[in-house]
Amino acid sequence: MTPKMTEKTAKTRLTSAGLDPTAHRTRVLLAVGNTAQPLSAVEILEKIRSTANINRVTVYRILDLLVEHEVLNRLDLGKHAQRFCLRGVERTEDHAHFHCTRCDRYLCIDAPLPPLAQDVLARMGLEVERVDIRLEGVCPACKKK
Ligand SMILES: [Zn+2]
Ligand SMILES: [Zn+2]
């Protein structure tokens, strides 16, 4: 995702998700929206703390709310580790992630998801609520080493 969210677009995004664009919510969304890779809650907290006084519980609560309202993606990485990144406005704008197995970094892949075999899913009686596609491999920085 291209990191260039403005305060105005952040507020518009919150409003269209049915949320009141409070100062803290806007800050959380901007912190995530202006980073090209999924961030952990701690990283988000650190980014916001450099400019505003906000506590951990507030940030966690806002992140939950933004995930619930489909503004952010939550990547569940096991062992209670989670990372957050911006969701597409439309479901078709959702994206996959790349995980570097050497440095453990996650990257958002700025391309549409590969199409799912809807007929197969239908035949199996599966109703998809969330898609989480993760590619694993080696990132350019690690490849150079
Ligand atoms: Zn790497
Ligand atoms: Zn992402």
PDB file of N, CA and C and ligand atoms in Angstrom, residues 85 95 97 108, ligand 2:
ATOM      1  N   CYS A  85      -2.388  -3.527   9.287  1.00  0.00           N
ATOM      2  CA  CYS A  85      -2.146  -2.708   8.116  1.00  0.00           C
ATOM      3  C   CYS A  85      -3.489  -2.282   7.548  1.00  0.00           C
ATOM      4  N   HIS A  95      -5.194  -7.282   0.014  1.00  0.00           N
ATOM      5  CA  HIS A  95      -3.878  -7.673  -0.488  1.00  0.00           C
ATOM      6  C   HIS A  95      -3.278  -8.825   0.317  1.00  0.00           C
ATOM      7  N   HIS A  97       0.280 -10.838   1.900  1.00  0.00           N
ATOM      8  CA  HIS A  97       1.478 -10.416   2.620  1.00  0.00           C
ATOM      9  C   HIS A  97       2.643 -11.347   2.340  1.00  0.00           C
ATOM     10  N   CYS A 108       3.438  -5.687   2.908  1.00  0.00           N
ATOM     11  CA  CYS A 108       2.156  -5.700   2.218  1.00  0.00           C
ATOM     12  C   CYS A 108       2.443  -5.774   0.730  1.00  0.00           C
TER      13      CYS A 108
HETATM   14 ZN    ZN B   2      -1.029  -5.382   4.538  1.00  0.00          ZN
END
